CSV table of C-alpha atoms and ligand atoms in Angstrom, one decimal:
chain,number,residue,atom,x,y,z
A,1,UNK,CA,-55.9,10.2,41.8
A,2,UNK,CA,-56.6,12.0,38.7
A,3,UNK,CA,-54.2,14.8,39.4
A,4,UNK,CA,-51.4,12.5,40.2
A,5,UNK,CA,-51.8,10.8,36.8
A,6,UNK,CA,-51.8,14.2,35.1
A,7,UNK,CA,-48.7,15.1,37.0
A,8,UNK,CA,-46.7,12.0,36.2
A,9,UNK,CA,-47.8,12.4,32.4
A,10,UNK,CA,-46.3,16.0,32.4
A,11,UNK,CA,-43.1,14.4,34.1
A,12,UNK,CA,-43.1,11.6,31.5
A,13,UNK,CA,-43.3,14.2,28.7
A,14,UNK,CA,-40.3,16.3,30.4
A,15,UNK,CA,-38.3,12.9,30.5
A,16,UNK,CA,-39.2,12.3,26.8
A,17,UNK,CA,-38.0,15.9,25.6
A,18,UNK,CA,-34.6,14.9,24.5
A,19,UNK,CA,-35.7,12.1,22.3
A,20,UNK,CA,-38.3,14.7,20.8
A,21,UNK,CA,-35.5,17.1,20.1
A,22,UNK,CA,-34.3,14.5,17.6
A,23,UNK,CA,-37.4,14.8,15.6
A,24,UNK,CA,-36.6,16.4,12.0
A,25,UNK,CA,-36.9,20.2,12.2
A,26,UNK,CA,-37.6,20.6,8.5
A,27,UNK,CA,-40.9,20.3,6.4
A,28,UNK,CA,-41.3,17.0,5.1
A,29,UNK,CA,-43.6,18.0,2.3
A,30,UNK,CA,-41.2,20.6,0.9
A,31,UNK,CA,-38.6,17.9,1.2
A,32,UNK,CA,-40.6,15.7,-1.0
A,33,UNK,CA,-40.5,18.2,-3.9
A,34,UNK,CA,-36.9,19.1,-3.4
A,35,UNK,CA,-36.1,15.4,-3.5
A,36,UNK,CA,-37.8,15.1,-6.8
A,37,UNK,CA,-36.1,17.8,-8.4
A,38,UNK,CA,-32.6,17.4,-6.8
A,39,UNK,CA,-32.0,13.8,-6.0
A,40,UNK,CA,-33.8,11.4,-8.2
A,41,UNK,CA,-31.3,11.6,-11.1
A,42,UNK,CA,-28.9,9.5,-8.7
A,43,UNK,CA,-30.9,8.2,-5.9
A,44,UNK,CA,-33.9,5.9,-5.3
A,45,UNK,CA,-35.8,5.2,-2.1
A,46,UNK,CA,-36.7,1.4,-2.3
A,47,UNK,CA,-37.9,-0.3,0.8
A,48,UNK,CA,-37.1,-4.1,2.1
A,49,UNK,CA,-40.1,-5.1,0.3
A,50,UNK,CA,-38.7,-3.9,-3.1
A,51,UNK,CA,-41.4,-1.1,-3.2
A,52,UNK,CA,-40.0,2.2,-5.0
A,53,UNK,CA,-40.9,4.9,-2.4
A,54,UNK,CA,-39.2,7.9,-4.5
A,55,UNK,CA,-37.4,7.9,-7.5
A,56,UNK,CA,-37.5,5.6,-10.6
A,57,UNK,CA,-34.4,3.4,-11.2
A,58,UNK,CA,-31.2,5.6,-10.7
A,59,UNK,CA,-28.2,3.7,-9.5
A,60,UNK,CA,-25.3,6.2,-9.4
A,61,UNK,CA,-26.0,6.9,-5.8
A,62,UNK,CA,-27.0,4.2,-3.2
A,63,UNK,CA,-30.8,3.5,-2.2
A,64,UNK,CA,-31.7,6.1,0.6
A,65,UNK,CA,-34.0,4.0,2.4
A,66,UNK,CA,-33.7,4.1,6.1
A,67,UNK,CA,-31.2,6.9,5.8
A,68,UNK,CA,-32.0,8.8,8.9
A,69,UNK,CA,-30.0,7.4,11.7
A,70,UNK,CA,-28.3,4.8,9.4
A,71,UNK,CA,-24.3,4.5,9.6
A,72,UNK,CA,-22.7,6.0,6.5
A,73,UNK,CA,-21.5,3.9,3.8
A,74,UNK,CA,-23.6,0.7,4.5
A,75,UNK,CA,-25.6,0.0,1.3
A,76,UNK,CA,-24.8,-3.5,0.3
A,77,UNK,CA,-23.0,-4.0,-3.0
A,78,UNK,CA,-22.6,-0.3,-3.4
A,79,UNK,CA,-19.0,1.0,-4.4
A,80,UNK,CA,-18.4,3.8,-2.0
A,81,UNK,CA,-15.5,6.4,-2.2
A,82,UNK,CA,-12.6,6.3,0.2
A,83,UNK,CA,-14.2,9.1,2.0
A,84,UNK,CA,-17.8,7.6,2.6
A,85,UNK,CA,-15.6,4.2,3.7
A,86,UNK,CA,-13.7,6.4,6.1
A,87,UNK,CA,-16.9,7.6,7.6
A,88,UNK,CA,-18.2,4.2,7.8
A,89,UNK,CA,-14.9,3.0,9.9
A,90,UNK,CA,-15.8,5.9,12.3
A,91,UNK,CA,-19.2,4.8,12.6
A,92,UNK,CA,-20.5,8.1,11.6
A,93,UNK,CA,-24.4,8.3,11.4
A,94,UNK,CA,-26.6,10.1,9.4
A,95,UNK,CA,-28.2,12.1,12.2
A,96,UNK,CA,-30.0,15.3,10.9
A,97,UNK,CA,-26.9,17.5,11.8
A,98,UNK,CA,-24.5,15.3,9.8
A,99,UNK,CA,-26.8,14.8,7.0
A,100,UNK,CA,-27.4,18.6,6.5
A,101,UNK,CA,-23.7,19.3,6.8
A,102,UNK,CA,-22.8,16.6,4.2
A,103,UNK,CA,-25.4,17.2,1.4
A,104,UNK,CA,-24.4,20.9,1.3
A,105,UNK,CA,-20.9,20.1,0.2
A,106,UNK,CA,-19.9,16.4,0.5
A,107,UNK,CA,-16.3,16.4,0.2
A,108,UNK,CA,-14.9,19.2,2.3
A,109,UNK,CA,-17.6,18.0,5.0
A,110,UNK,CA,-16.1,14.4,4.8
A,111,UNK,CA,-12.5,15.8,5.1
A,112,UNK,CA,-13.4,17.9,8.1
A,113,UNK,CA,-15.3,15.2,9.9
A,114,UNK,CA,-12.5,12.6,9.3
A,115,UNK,CA,-9.7,15.1,9.6
A,116,UNK,CA,-8.1,14.1,6.5
A,117,UNK,CA,-7.5,15.7,3.2
A,118,UNK,CA,-6.8,12.7,1.4
A,119,UNK,CA,-10.4,11.7,1.3
A,120,UNK,CA,-13.0,12.2,-1.5
A,121,UNK,CA,-16.5,11.9,-1.7
A,122,UNK,CA,-18.0,10.8,-5.1
A,123,UNK,CA,-21.3,12.6,-4.6
A,124,UNK,CA,-21.0,15.7,-6.9
A,125,UNK,CA,-24.3,17.4,-5.9
A,126,UNK,CA,-24.6,20.2,-3.5
A,127,UNK,CA,-27.7,21.4,-1.7
A,128,UNK,CA,-28.0,25.2,-2.0
A,129,UNK,CA,-29.3,26.1,1.6
A,130,UNK,CA,-29.4,24.6,5.0
A,131,UNK,CA,-33.2,25.0,5.0
A,132,UNK,CA,-33.4,22.7,2.1
A,133,UNK,CA,-31.3,20.2,3.7
A,134,UNK,CA,-33.3,20.1,6.8
A,135,UNK,CA,-36.5,19.7,4.6
A,136,UNK,CA,-34.9,16.9,2.5
A,137,UNK,CA,-33.8,15.1,5.8
A,138,UNK,CA,-37.5,15.5,7.2
A,139,UNK,CA,-38.8,13.9,3.9
A,140,UNK,CA,-36.5,11.0,4.1
A,141,UNK,CA,-37.2,10.5,7.9
A,142,UNK,CA,-40.7,10.5,7.3
A,143,UNK,CA,-40.5,7.6,4.8
A,144,UNK,CA,-38.7,5.5,7.5
A,145,UNK,CA,-38.5,6.9,10.9
A,146,UNK,CA,-35.5,5.3,12.8
A,147,UNK,CA,-36.6,2.4,15.2
A,148,UNK,CA,-38.2,3.5,18.3
A,149,UNK,CA,-39.0,7.0,17.2
A,150,UNK,CA,-42.7,6.4,16.4
A,151,UNK,CA,-43.9,6.1,12.9
B,201,HEC,C1,-25.2,13.5,-9.3
B,201,HEC,C2,-25.5,12.3,-8.5
B,201,HEC,C3,-26.1,12.6,-7.3
B,201,HEC,C4,-27.0,13.6,-6.8
B,201,HEC,C5,-27.9,14.4,-7.7
B,201,HEC,C6,-27.4,13.2,-5.4
B,201,HEC,N1,-26.5,12.3,-5.1
B,201,HEC,FE1,-26.5,11.6,-3.1
B,201,HEC,N2,-24.9,10.3,-3.7
B,201,HEC,C7,-24.2,10.0,-4.8
B,201,HEC,C8,-23.3,9.3,-4.7
B,201,HEC,C9,-22.6,8.8,-5.9
B,201,HEC,C10,-23.1,8.8,-3.4
B,201,HEC,C11,-22.2,8.0,-2.8
B,201,HEC,C12,-21.1,8.9,-2.3
B,201,HEC,C13,-19.6,8.4,-1.9
B,201,HEC,O1,-19.4,7.1,-2.1
B,201,HEC,O2,-18.7,9.0,-1.6
B,201,HEC,C14,-24.2,9.4,-2.8
B,201,HEC,C15,-24.4,9.5,-1.2
B,201,HEC,C16,-25.3,10.1,-0.7
B,201,HEC,C17,-25.6,10.1,0.8
B,201,HEC,C18,-24.8,8.9,1.7
B,201,HEC,C19,-25.5,7.6,1.6
B,201,HEC,C20,-24.9,6.5,2.5
B,201,HEC,O3,-25.3,5.1,2.1
B,201,HEC,O4,-24.3,6.7,3.5
B,201,HEC,C21,-26.5,10.8,1.2
B,201,HEC,C22,-27.2,11.0,2.5
B,201,HEC,C23,-27.2,11.4,0.0
B,201,HEC,N3,-26.2,10.9,-1.0
B,201,HEC,C24,-28.0,12.2,0.0
B,201,HEC,C25,-28.6,12.9,-1.2
B,201,HEC,C26,-29.5,13.8,-1.5
B,201,HEC,C27,-30.5,14.2,-0.2
B,201,HEC,C28,-29.7,14.2,-2.7
B,201,HEC,C29,-30.5,15.2,-3.1
B,201,HEC,C30,-30.6,16.6,-2.6
B,201,HEC,C31,-28.6,13.7,-3.4
B,201,HEC,N4,-27.9,13.0,-2.4
B,201,HEC,C32,-28.3,13.9,-4.7
B,201,HEC,C33,-24.9,10.7,-5.9
B,201,HEC,C34,-25.7,11.8,-6.0
């Protein structure tokens, strides 16, 4: 009986593997420090209860609470660029891959993703390396893991 239980656990973890593969690959602790240095001049992370989890009161960029897995361009009342609006209409989500591409060079990434050179993004910051981008994603994910992904 015990052996069967162990075997079914092993099977369950095999089945769960694709979901686990979506766990962030970066280092959340390093991401926290990077966020302080690079993002809080424009962004805050404020949860639904109004608690500020990161940043102070910058409003140049949208609140990044629950950004992992969120559809692009969905913060109420924020005036997004035509680029972010186009991504929103396409239903583009901030998966790790999309986030990592976007934050390293927003406008070219938007143009390529939406296949249109008429589009622009209004975020002027560029994250210097792919590794930093992964760490930033891991940090934002750790503040608000998408539903069903544990906590
Ligand atoms: C100079 C100001 C500025 C800085 C610095 C900045 N951002 Fe932004 N960010 C913006 C603006 C403005 C937007 C809205 C973009 C648009 O509408 O095209 C934005 C949008 C975003 C979005 C899309 C949000 C959504 O609601 O879809 C993400 C993700 C993001 N920023 C992440 C970051 C991260 C991570 C950093 C730090 C590495 C950062 N930003 C640094 C100004 C900034």
